[in-house]
Short mmCIF file of C-alpha atoms and ligand atoms in Angstrom, two decimals:
data_model
loop_
_atom_site.label_atom_id
_atom_site.label_comp_id
_atom_site.label_asym_id
_atom_site.label_seq_id
_atom_site.Cartn_x
_atom_site.Cartn_y
_atom_site.Cartn_z
CA MET T 7 331.74 180.59 224.35
CA ASP T 8 328.41 179.57 225.14
CA THR T 9 325.08 181.90 225.63
CA PHE T 10 322.73 181.48 228.91
CA TYR T 11 319.78 183.09 228.88
CA ILE T 12 318.10 183.20 232.30
CA THR T 13 315.56 185.11 233.14
CA THR T 14 312.82 185.56 236.35
CA PRO T 15 309.29 186.04 236.29
CA ILE T 16 308.90 189.99 236.16
CA TYR T 17 307.04 190.84 239.18
CA TYR T 18 303.67 192.65 239.92
CA PRO T 19 305.02 195.70 242.14
CA ASN T 20 301.85 196.07 243.52
CA ALA T 21 303.83 195.56 247.08
CA PRO T 22 307.24 195.61 247.60
CA PRO T 23 309.32 191.73 247.05
CA HIS T 24 309.10 189.74 250.14
CA ILE T 25 310.85 186.35 250.32
CA GLY T 26 308.69 184.44 248.18
CA HIS T 27 310.03 186.99 245.20
CA ALA T 28 313.26 186.59 246.39
CA TYR T 29 313.50 182.82 246.60
CA THR T 30 313.00 182.91 242.71
CA THR T 31 315.16 185.74 241.96
CA ILE T 32 318.00 184.43 243.99
CA PHE T 33 317.39 180.82 242.31
CA ALA T 34 318.36 182.63 238.74
CA ASP T 35 321.22 184.35 239.95
CA VAL T 36 322.76 181.12 241.39
CA LEU T 37 322.24 179.70 237.99
CA ALA T 38 323.73 183.07 236.67
CA ARG T 39 326.46 183.08 238.62
CA TYR T 40 327.59 179.55 238.41
CA LYS T 41 327.61 179.60 234.29
CA ARG T 42 329.28 183.01 234.08
CA LEU T 43 332.01 181.24 236.32
CA THR T 44 332.29 177.67 234.17
CA GLY T 45 332.63 179.94 231.01
CA ASN T 46 329.73 181.45 229.85
CA ASN T 47 328.03 184.57 228.04
CA VAL T 48 324.94 185.23 230.65
CA LEU T 49 322.06 187.30 230.65
CA PHE T 50 320.51 187.20 233.18
CA LEU T 51 317.21 189.30 233.56
CA THR T 52 314.83 190.29 235.55
CA GLY T 53 312.27 193.51 236.10
CA ASN T 54 308.89 194.50 237.04
CA ASP T 55 305.30 193.69 235.09
CA GLU T 56 303.50 197.48 235.46
CA HIS T 57 300.37 197.83 233.66
CA GLY T 58 296.89 196.31 234.66
CA LEU T 59 294.37 196.81 236.72
CA LYS T 60 295.46 195.60 240.08
CA ILE T 61 298.17 198.13 239.37
CA GLN T 62 296.02 200.59 238.25
CA LYS T 63 293.56 200.26 241.46
CA VAL T 64 297.01 200.48 244.10
CA ALA T 65 297.91 203.95 242.78
CA GLU T 66 294.45 205.13 242.73
CA LYS T 67 294.10 204.33 246.20
CA GLN T 68 298.27 206.16 247.24
CA GLY T 69 296.69 209.01 245.05
CA LYS T 70 299.38 208.67 242.29
CA THR T 71 299.66 207.82 238.54
CA PRO T 72 300.25 204.42 237.85
CA LYS T 73 303.37 205.45 236.52
CA GLU T 74 304.52 207.78 239.62
CA PHE T 75 303.85 204.84 241.32
CA THR T 76 305.60 202.18 239.04
CA ASP T 77 308.36 204.18 238.61
CA GLU T 78 308.83 204.69 242.25
CA MET T 79 308.50 201.11 242.73
CA ALA T 80 310.77 200.21 240.02
CA GLU T 81 313.23 202.05 241.83
CA LEU T 82 312.51 200.60 245.13
CA PHE T 83 312.26 196.70 243.48
CA LYS T 84 315.92 197.37 242.82
CA LYS T 85 317.11 198.24 246.15
CA TYR T 86 315.50 195.03 247.15
CA TRP T 87 317.96 192.91 244.31
CA LEU T 88 321.00 195.05 245.41
CA SER T 89 320.57 194.15 249.06
CA LEU T 90 320.53 190.64 248.42
CA ASP T 91 323.71 190.41 245.50
CA ILE T 92 321.17 189.86 242.78
CA ASN T 93 323.50 190.38 239.35
CA TYR T 94 321.38 191.38 237.17
CA ASP T 95 322.08 192.11 232.95
CA HIS T 96 319.05 194.37 232.95
CA PHE T 97 315.98 195.23 234.28
CA ILE T 98 312.75 195.33 232.48
CA ARG T 99 309.97 197.41 233.19
CA THR T 100 306.63 196.65 231.08
CA THR T 101 306.54 200.19 230.76
CA ASP T 102 309.76 200.97 228.80
CA ASP T 103 309.30 202.12 224.86
CA TYR T 104 310.71 198.67 223.19
CA HIS T 105 308.81 197.11 225.16
CA GLU T 106 305.56 198.48 224.32
CA ARG T 107 306.75 198.35 220.54
CA THR T 108 307.38 195.16 220.16
CA VAL T 109 304.03 193.67 221.99
CA LYS T 110 301.61 196.33 219.71
CA GLU T 111 304.20 194.97 216.33
CA ALA T 112 303.52 191.44 218.04
CA PHE T 113 299.72 191.88 218.60
CA ASN T 114 299.99 193.23 214.90
CA TYR T 115 301.73 189.91 213.47
CA ILE T 116 299.33 187.84 215.34
CA TYR T 117 296.40 189.64 214.36
CA LYS T 118 296.78 189.66 210.15
CA LYS T 119 297.99 186.05 210.75
CA GLY T 120 294.11 185.55 211.67
CA LEU T 121 294.76 184.56 214.72
CA ILE T 122 293.16 187.36 216.71
CA TYR T 123 289.23 188.00 216.21
CA LYS T 124 287.13 190.24 218.46
CA ALA T 125 283.73 188.96 220.16
CA LYS T 126 281.81 189.11 222.90
CA TYR T 127 282.67 187.57 226.06
CA ALA T 128 281.54 186.35 229.45
CA GLY T 129 283.35 185.18 232.39
CA PHE T 130 284.91 185.77 236.28
CA TYR T 131 287.50 187.42 236.93
CA CYS T 132 290.23 187.47 239.41
CA VAL T 133 292.00 191.33 239.71
CA GLU T 134 294.63 189.87 241.78
CA CYS T 135 295.59 187.20 239.06
CA GLU T 136 294.92 189.19 236.60
CA LYS T 137 292.88 186.40 235.29
CA TYR T 138 289.57 184.77 233.76
CA TYR T 139 288.63 181.51 235.88
CA SER T 140 286.13 179.14 234.14
CA PRO T 141 283.53 177.33 236.37
CA GLU T 142 285.85 174.32 236.19
CA GLU T 143 288.52 176.41 237.96
CA TYR T 144 287.12 178.34 240.08
CA VAL T 145 285.53 177.54 243.85
CA GLU T 146 281.90 178.16 244.97
CA VAL T 147 281.54 179.92 248.44
CA ASP T 148 277.80 180.47 249.25
CA GLY T 149 276.93 179.74 245.91
CA LYS T 150 279.33 182.34 244.46
CA PRO T 151 282.12 181.82 242.60
CA HIS T 152 285.65 182.58 244.66
CA CYS T 153 289.56 182.54 243.07
CA PRO T 154 290.63 179.25 244.98
CA LEU T 155 293.91 180.92 245.13
CA HIS T 156 292.64 184.06 246.77
CA ASN T 157 289.31 182.75 248.19
CA LYS T 158 287.74 186.27 247.35
CA PRO T 159 284.60 186.73 245.22
CA LEU T 160 285.17 187.37 241.39
CA GLU T 161 283.68 190.09 239.46
CA TYR T 162 281.34 189.09 237.01
CA MET T 163 282.54 190.59 233.28
CA GLU T 164 280.61 191.09 230.37
CA GLU T 165 282.27 192.85 227.34
CA GLU T 166 283.45 192.42 223.55
CA THR T 167 287.19 191.89 223.39
CA TYR T 168 289.69 190.35 221.21
CA TYR T 169 290.01 186.87 221.20
CA PHE T 170 293.73 185.00 220.55
CA LYS T 171 292.71 181.37 219.26
CA LEU T 172 294.68 179.30 222.09
CA SER T 173 292.09 176.44 220.36
CA GLU T 174 294.19 176.34 217.34
CA PHE T 175 297.59 175.36 218.95
CA GLU T 176 296.14 172.44 221.13
CA LYS T 177 298.04 169.59 218.28
CA TYR T 178 301.45 171.47 218.51
CA LEU T 179 301.27 172.07 222.25
CA LEU T 180 300.45 168.16 223.41
CA ASP T 181 303.35 167.33 220.75
CA VAL T 182 305.52 170.03 222.25
CA LEU T 183 304.99 169.13 225.60
CA SER T 184 305.20 165.44 225.37
CA ASN T 185 308.15 164.83 222.86
CA LYS T 186 310.62 168.28 224.13
CA ASP T 187 311.95 168.44 227.41
CA ILE T 188 311.58 171.88 227.84
CA VAL T 189 309.40 172.07 230.76
CA TYR T 190 311.78 170.76 233.94
CA PRO T 191 310.70 168.46 236.53
CA ARG T 192 308.74 166.65 233.57
CA SER T 193 305.72 165.89 236.10
CA TYR T 194 304.71 169.66 235.77
CA ALA T 195 304.59 168.76 231.99
CA ASP T 196 302.90 166.24 232.84
CA GLU T 197 299.88 167.81 234.47
CA VAL T 198 299.50 170.19 231.98
CA LEU T 199 299.25 167.98 229.10
CA SER T 200 296.40 166.40 231.97
CA LYS T 201 294.67 169.61 231.99
CA ILE T 202 294.46 169.97 228.39
CA ASN T 203 293.58 166.04 227.70
CA LYS T 204 290.61 166.94 230.43
CA GLU T 205 289.32 170.62 229.62
CA GLY T 206 290.55 171.09 226.10
CA LEU T 207 291.75 174.90 224.72
CA ARG T 208 289.82 177.90 224.71
CA ASP T 209 290.27 180.75 222.90
CA ILE T 210 291.18 183.54 225.60
CA SER T 211 290.29 187.36 225.92
CA ILE T 212 293.37 189.12 225.10
CA ALA T 213 292.17 192.57 225.05
CA ARG T 214 289.90 194.85 227.70
CA PRO T 215 287.99 197.83 226.94
CA VAL T 216 289.90 201.19 228.03
CA GLU T 217 286.86 202.42 230.13
CA ARG T 218 287.26 199.08 232.57
CA VAL T 219 291.44 199.10 232.30
CA TRP T 220 293.02 201.79 230.98
CA TRP T 221 296.28 200.99 231.96
CA GLY T 222 298.56 199.29 229.61
CA ILE T 223 299.18 198.97 226.29
CA PRO T 224 297.04 200.24 223.57
CA VAL T 225 295.37 198.01 220.45
CA PRO T 226 297.78 198.73 217.86
CA PHE T 227 295.15 199.31 215.68
CA ASP T 228 291.60 200.05 218.51
CA GLU T 229 292.59 202.43 220.88
CA LYS T 230 289.23 201.45 222.71
CA TYR T 231 291.12 198.65 223.74
CA VAL T 232 293.94 197.59 226.33
CA ILE T 233 296.02 194.55 226.02
CA TYR T 234 295.70 192.37 228.61
CA VAL T 235 298.84 192.21 230.82
CA TRP T 236 299.91 188.73 230.14
CA PHE T 237 300.19 189.09 226.62
CA ASP T 238 301.96 192.23 227.98
CA ALA T 239 303.92 190.45 230.01
CA LEU T 240 305.17 187.43 228.73
CA LEU T 241 306.68 189.56 225.36
CA ASN T 242 309.40 191.03 228.02
CA TYR T 243 311.50 187.78 227.26
CA LEU T 244 311.77 189.13 223.78
CA SER T 245 311.54 192.45 223.82
CA ALA T 246 314.42 192.27 226.44
CA LEU T 247 316.80 191.03 223.69
CA ASP T 248 316.18 193.60 221.39
CA TYR T 249 314.08 191.61 218.97
CA LEU T 250 312.26 194.06 216.93
CA ASN T 251 316.04 195.60 216.05
CA ASN T 252 318.69 193.42 216.67
CA ARG T 253 317.89 189.74 215.42
CA ASP T 254 321.48 188.42 215.69
CA LYS T 255 321.76 189.53 219.46
CA PHE T 256 317.78 187.79 219.97
CA ASN T 257 318.42 184.43 218.20
CA LYS T 258 322.05 184.25 220.07
CA TYR T 259 320.52 184.80 223.23
CA TRP T 260 317.11 182.66 222.46
CA SER T 261 318.36 179.56 221.03
CA ASN T 262 319.35 179.13 225.17
CA ALA T 263 316.43 180.76 226.62
CA HIS T 264 315.70 179.58 230.58
CA HIS T 265 312.73 180.57 232.18
CA VAL T 266 312.49 180.34 235.70
CA ILE T 267 308.96 180.31 237.34
CA GLY T 268 307.06 179.13 240.50
CA LYS T 269 303.84 176.73 239.74
CA ASP T 270 301.61 179.00 239.94
CA ILE T 271 302.27 180.39 236.28
CA LEU T 272 302.76 177.28 234.66
CA TRP T 273 300.24 177.09 232.50
CA PHE T 274 300.82 181.11 231.54
CA HIS T 275 304.35 179.80 230.75
CA THR T 276 303.31 176.66 228.42
CA VAL T 277 300.47 176.65 226.85
CA VAL T 278 299.48 180.83 226.45
CA TRP T 279 303.26 181.81 226.13
CA PHE T 280 304.34 178.51 223.47
CA SER T 281 301.19 179.22 221.31
CA ILE T 282 302.17 182.83 221.19
CA LEU T 283 306.00 182.22 220.22
CA ARG T 284 304.28 179.69 217.74
CA ALA T 285 302.04 182.46 216.07
CA LEU T 286 304.77 184.01 216.07
CA ASP T 287 307.17 181.75 214.08
CA ILE T 288 309.34 181.58 217.02
CA ASP T 289 310.65 178.43 218.67
CA PRO T 290 309.47 177.51 222.25
CA PRO T 291 312.46 178.15 224.72
CA ARG T 292 315.00 175.55 226.08
CA LYS T 293 313.83 175.38 229.29
CA VAL T 294 311.06 176.29 231.76
CA ILE T 295 312.39 175.69 234.99
CA VAL T 296 309.27 175.20 237.67
CA HIS T 297 309.46 175.42 241.36
CA ALA T 298 307.67 174.89 243.89
CA PHE T 299 305.89 177.88 246.77
CA LEU T 300 307.72 178.84 249.54
CA THR T 301 304.75 178.32 252.34
CA SER T 302 304.25 179.82 255.74
CA LYS T 303 301.60 178.37 258.15
CA GLY T 304 301.09 175.66 255.30
CA ALA T 305 299.64 178.42 252.85
CA LYS T 306 301.77 180.17 249.80
CA MET T 307 303.31 183.19 251.04
CA SER T 308 301.50 185.81 249.96
CA LYS T 309 300.78 189.85 249.94
CA SER T 310 297.41 189.17 249.68
CA VAL T 311 297.02 185.69 252.34
CA GLY T 312 298.74 188.30 254.68
CA ASN T 313 301.49 185.48 255.82
CA VAL T 314 305.06 187.30 253.93
CA VAL T 315 308.20 187.68 256.16
CA PRO T 316 310.14 190.71 254.89
CA ILE T 317 313.63 190.19 252.99
CA GLU T 318 314.36 192.76 255.48
CA GLU T 319 313.98 190.34 258.23
CA LEU T 320 315.62 188.16 256.76
CA LEU T 321 318.53 190.16 256.23
CA SER T 322 319.06 191.94 259.72
CA ARG T 323 318.48 188.30 261.20
CA TYR T 324 321.60 186.43 259.59
CA GLY T 325 323.81 189.74 258.94
CA SER T 326 324.82 189.39 255.25
CA PRO T 327 323.37 188.83 252.14
CA ASP T 328 325.30 185.55 251.96
CA ALA T 329 323.63 183.99 254.49
CA VAL T 330 320.17 184.99 253.20
CA ARG T 331 320.63 183.23 250.08
CA TYR T 332 322.48 180.31 251.19
CA VAL T 333 319.77 179.27 253.80
CA LEU T 334 316.93 180.12 250.76
CA MET T 335 318.46 178.06 249.07
CA ARG T 336 319.17 175.00 251.43
CA ILE T 337 315.43 174.90 251.27
CA PHE T 338 315.15 175.07 247.24
CA ASN T 339 312.49 172.49 246.24
CA MET T 340 310.86 172.22 242.50
CA ASP T 341 308.06 169.85 242.79
CA LYS T 342 307.51 169.89 246.91
CA ASP T 343 307.15 173.52 248.62
CA SER T 344 308.92 174.55 251.91
CA GLU T 345 307.40 175.71 254.99
CA PHE T 346 309.40 177.93 255.69
CA ASP T 347 310.16 177.60 259.41
CA PHE T 348 313.21 179.78 261.63
CA GLU T 349 314.43 176.60 263.42
CA LEU T 350 315.28 175.08 260.37
CA LEU T 351 316.97 178.50 258.62
CA ASP T 352 318.83 178.83 261.80
CA ASN T 353 319.84 175.69 262.39
CA ILE T 354 321.37 175.22 258.44
CA TYR T 355 322.89 178.95 258.76
CA ASN T 356 324.76 178.02 262.76
CA SER T 357 326.10 174.37 261.26
CA GLU T 358 326.70 174.94 257.50
CA LEU T 359 328.16 178.34 257.53
CA ALA T 360 329.36 179.25 261.01
CA ASP T 361 330.27 175.89 262.12
CA THR T 362 331.81 173.83 259.47
CA TYR T 363 332.69 176.65 256.34
CA GLY T 364 333.04 179.20 258.84
CA ASN T 365 335.04 177.64 261.48
CA LEU T 366 337.53 175.81 258.80
CA VAL T 367 338.41 178.96 257.09
CA ARG T 368 339.40 181.03 260.12
CA ARG T 369 341.28 177.47 261.88
CA ALA T 370 343.22 176.88 258.54
CA GLY T 371 343.62 180.97 258.45
CA VAL T 372 344.74 181.15 262.04
CA LEU T 373 347.54 177.89 261.64
CA ALA T 374 349.02 179.06 258.36
CA GLN T 375 349.94 182.32 259.75
CA LYS T 376 350.88 181.17 263.29
CA LYS T 377 353.53 177.93 261.74
CA THR T 378 354.37 179.26 258.02
CA ASP T 379 353.48 183.43 258.02
CA GLY T 380 350.73 182.57 255.34
CA LYS T 381 353.17 181.42 252.58
CA ILE T 382 352.28 177.52 251.71
CA TYR T 383 353.87 175.98 248.27
CA ARG T 384 352.51 173.16 246.44
CA ARG T 385 352.78 169.86 248.04
CA ASN T 386 351.46 166.73 246.15
CA ILE T 387 348.31 166.18 248.30
CA ASP T 388 347.33 162.90 249.39
CA SER T 389 345.69 160.67 246.72
CA LYS T 390 342.97 159.66 249.06
CA ILE T 391 341.42 163.56 249.59
CA ARG T 392 342.59 164.22 245.98
CA ASP T 393 340.37 161.87 245.11
CA GLU T 394 337.75 162.71 247.38
CA LEU T 395 337.45 166.38 246.33
CA GLU T 396 337.80 165.38 242.29
CA ASN T 397 334.64 163.44 243.24
CA LYS T 398 332.60 166.15 245.31
CA LEU T 399 333.62 168.47 242.17
CA LYS T 400 332.12 166.33 239.89
CA SER T 401 328.71 166.39 241.86
CA TYR T 402 328.45 169.62 242.07
CA ILE T 403 328.74 170.36 238.16
CA ASP T 404 326.19 167.48 238.24
CA ALA T 405 324.06 168.78 240.43
CA MET T 406 324.32 172.51 239.20
CA GLU T 407 323.74 171.41 235.53
CA ASN T 408 320.48 169.86 236.93
CA TYR T 409 319.42 172.95 238.50
CA GLU T 410 319.68 171.24 242.10
CA VAL T 411 320.93 174.14 243.96
CA SER T 412 320.44 173.06 247.39
CA LYS T 413 322.10 169.59 246.61
CA ALA T 414 325.11 171.60 245.66
CA ALA T 415 325.54 173.77 248.25
CA SER T 416 325.61 170.87 250.37
CA ILE T 417 328.49 169.30 248.66
CA ALA T 418 330.40 172.74 248.89
CA ILE T 419 329.30 172.49 252.87
CA ASP T 420 330.34 168.76 252.58
CA THR T 421 333.66 169.86 250.94
CA ALA T 422 334.50 171.77 253.57
CA ARG T 423 333.60 169.36 256.21
CA LEU T 424 336.42 167.41 254.70
CA GLY T 425 338.60 169.55 255.09
CA ASN T 426 337.58 169.81 259.51
CA GLN T 427 337.56 166.13 259.47
CA TYR T 428 341.61 166.10 257.81
CA LEU T 429 342.60 168.56 260.28
CA ASN T 430 341.22 166.75 262.96
CA ASP T 431 342.97 163.22 261.75
CA THR T 432 346.39 165.63 261.18
CA LYS T 433 346.78 167.82 263.75
CA PRO T 434 348.72 169.80 261.95
CA TRP T 435 349.40 172.13 265.30
CA GLU T 436 351.27 169.40 266.81
CA LYS T 437 354.13 169.72 263.70
CA LYS T 438 357.41 171.43 263.69
CA ASP T 439 356.84 171.71 260.05
CA PRO T 440 353.06 170.90 258.77
CA SER T 441 353.36 172.61 255.31
CA LYS T 442 351.26 169.73 253.24
CA GLU T 443 348.77 169.34 255.78
CA LEU T 444 348.16 173.21 255.21
CA TYR T 445 348.66 172.73 251.55
CA THR T 446 345.99 170.09 251.90
CA VAL T 447 343.72 172.15 253.99
CA LEU T 448 344.01 175.15 252.17
CA GLU T 449 343.11 172.92 249.08
CA THR T 450 339.33 172.28 250.45
CA ILE T 451 338.82 175.80 251.56
CA ARG T 452 339.97 176.95 248.30
CA LEU T 453 337.66 174.26 245.80
CA ALA T 454 334.75 174.93 248.73
CA THR T 455 335.15 178.30 248.63
CA ILE T 456 334.67 178.23 245.43
CA LEU T 457 331.94 176.01 244.81
CA LEU T 458 329.91 178.33 246.85
CA TYR T 459 330.92 181.32 245.00
CA PRO T 460 327.43 181.43 243.59
CA PHE T 461 326.09 181.42 247.14
CA THR T 462 328.21 183.52 248.91
CA PRO T 463 329.83 185.85 246.70
CA ARG T 464 330.79 188.26 249.02
CA ALA T 465 331.97 185.79 251.65
CA SER T 466 333.91 183.66 248.74
CA ASP T 467 335.67 186.75 247.58
CA LEU T 468 336.94 187.60 250.98
CA VAL T 469 338.29 184.58 251.33
CA ALA T 470 339.98 184.37 248.49
CA LYS T 471 341.23 187.46 248.84
CA ALA T 472 342.16 186.79 252.41
CA PHE T 473 344.61 183.52 251.48
CA GLY T 474 345.59 184.62 247.83
CA PHE T 475 343.78 182.61 245.03
CA THR T 476 341.10 183.67 242.49
CA ILE T 477 337.87 182.05 241.94
CA GLU T 478 338.09 180.63 238.84
CA ASN T 479 336.20 178.02 236.52
CA PRO T 480 335.93 174.74 238.23
CA SER T 481 334.58 173.17 235.51
CA LYS T 482 338.18 172.26 234.22
CA GLY T 483 339.41 170.41 237.64
CA VAL T 484 341.00 173.25 240.02
CA VAL T 485 342.77 170.74 242.80
CA GLU T 486 345.89 171.21 242.86
CA SER T 487 346.73 173.56 240.80
CA ILE T 488 347.68 176.28 242.76
CA GLU T 489 351.52 177.27 243.18
CA ARG T 490 351.40 178.74 246.07
CA TYR T 491 349.09 180.56 248.83
CA ASN T 492 349.54 183.56 250.39
CA VAL T 493 347.46 183.93 253.79
CA LEU T 494 346.96 187.64 255.18
CA SER T 495 344.29 187.25 257.57
CA ALA T 496 342.23 184.90 259.02
CA PRO T 497 338.55 185.83 258.21
CA ILE T 498 335.41 185.17 260.76
CA LEU T 499 332.67 185.03 258.14
CA PHE T 500 329.51 184.13 259.66
CA LYS T 501 329.19 184.77 263.44
CA LYS T 502 326.93 181.99 264.87
CA ILE T 503 323.23 183.06 266.00
CA MET T 504 321.14 182.42 268.99
CA SER T 505 317.93 180.87 267.97
CA LYS T 506 315.21 183.85 268.68
CA LYS T 507 312.34 182.40 268.14
N1 MSP I 603 303.29 189.37 236.88
C1 MSP I 603 303.31 188.02 236.89
C2 MSP I 603 304.76 187.23 236.01
C3 MSP I 603 305.20 187.60 234.57
S1 MSP I 603 305.94 187.11 233.78
C4 MSP I 603 305.42 187.09 232.40
C5 MSP I 603 303.25 187.30 238.12
N2 MSP I 603 303.90 188.13 238.68
S2 MSP I 603 303.78 188.15 240.51
O1 MSP I 603 304.92 189.01 241.01
O2 MSP I 603 302.92 187.75 241.03
O3 MSP I 603 305.15 186.94 240.99
C6 MSP I 603 305.34 185.27 240.72
C7 MSP I 603 306.68 185.11 241.00
O4 MSP I 603 306.89 185.04 241.90
C8 MSP I 603 305.84 182.90 240.92
O5 MSP I 603 306.19 182.55 239.72
C9 MSP I 603 306.99 182.68 241.87
O6 MSP I 603 308.50 182.69 241.01
C10 MSP I 603 307.38 184.08 242.46
N3 MSP I 603 306.81 183.89 243.97
C11 MSP I 603 305.76 184.71 244.53
N4 MSP I 603 305.83 184.48 245.60
C12 MSP I 603 306.34 182.62 246.00
C13 MSP I 603 306.28 182.05 247.07
N5 MSP I 603 305.28 182.43 248.24
N6 MSP I 603 306.68 180.90 247.00
C14 MSP I 603 307.70 180.57 246.03
N7 MSP I 603 307.38 182.02 244.81
C15 MSP I 603 306.67 182.51 245.15
O7 MSP I 603 302.58 186.78 238.52
#
């Protein structure tokens, strides 16, 4: 069985997740479900990034210790992911023991190789980003350096710190990013390459004095310092695979590692991460899959901008995790930001889930019960329809293998559309024995239901149960593979909603 390791970024739990975070997590879950369905041994990792100044400050403000605060938030994040049917295999927290040990070991290993050294640092820092900004990167407002993302003044910091020799990896990175097809879509790799070519690489600070940030993992040989959150966080991808204690497991999954990230953390997941891996003598991941932002009123949806849509608002509007997953994945985009718009999502929900797929299931179910008491045996279906179904399946697999989830979801709905069209054309309700027509239309439903499964697992399971089939691996072809349907009910899956905005 092929392995497939897929990760989301680990989220800062300074606030509950919003639909921007859900956007990434659902995407990863859809790919994980698709890979499981097509016979892979999947390990799907998500979790929280719990150390650093940002978390330390929020906890202080709430009168809690960071540990108390992050414990509560970890439970809250898990609750949100459960409410969206996110089926992760492992939830990592950077305060987990095995993770802290991995980070310390890695720090030691790199230090011993002479790639970490101590020196003075002076520069501007954004606490929201947990990142230093160089003069090329920050923007000036009234002559003062500001964070380009958060529009807030940066903090000036001057301190003795540990540096990681990032500059040593320039040649390696240029080579890997130009020649290996890791970053997807390719345009993001070009973006990173051009930044390296233009600005070169400077060594980065990877520790902070404990009096500035105490909430983190101490430098193993110098307790006056705390390891920088990003160095700490990136290593989660290794510790979750039991890197220290189980090299077999690690090798098995690492060889097919896929990191899903938003474009905001591209630099960290290419330049910084690939260099840390190289310093640890580990190959880069198989893929870094990058997506663009969900925006609201033109700006990246984010707590600090104040334009977030809560996950619960979408859940209550559309009534099910399936629907929320589906509509968000239909606007999912790798290259371009997607502007969040209720009217657009309402339209997608109504026309695709309610009017097309839901309606087909209901119509066919009622008809099958009325005409044949729900029992329909295999017939040869028209070769034209069979070819069309097989083509749909092929293009769906192509889309999924290229992480084009929006396209894959549309193909699934097009399959249902074929079924509706076929019903309209053949009018089985007018026939005395419409077994052939019913078998054909149930095949379109079965295929649509299987293809929709990664997006709408609940509805798919429900239809499979109601009509008497199983959600099986579609990759070897499923058309005409079922002997008999037994339609027990005709479920109403997605109720149409009136636009409320
Ligand atoms: N903790 C770091 C990641 C460390 S990974 C080793 C971090 N966390 S975060 O909470 O800020 O979440 C970042 C990720 O959340 C983004 O990269 C993106 O995947 C997702 N998103 C957050 N807001 C988003 C949008 N408005 N739109 C799309 N994705 C969004 O950075």
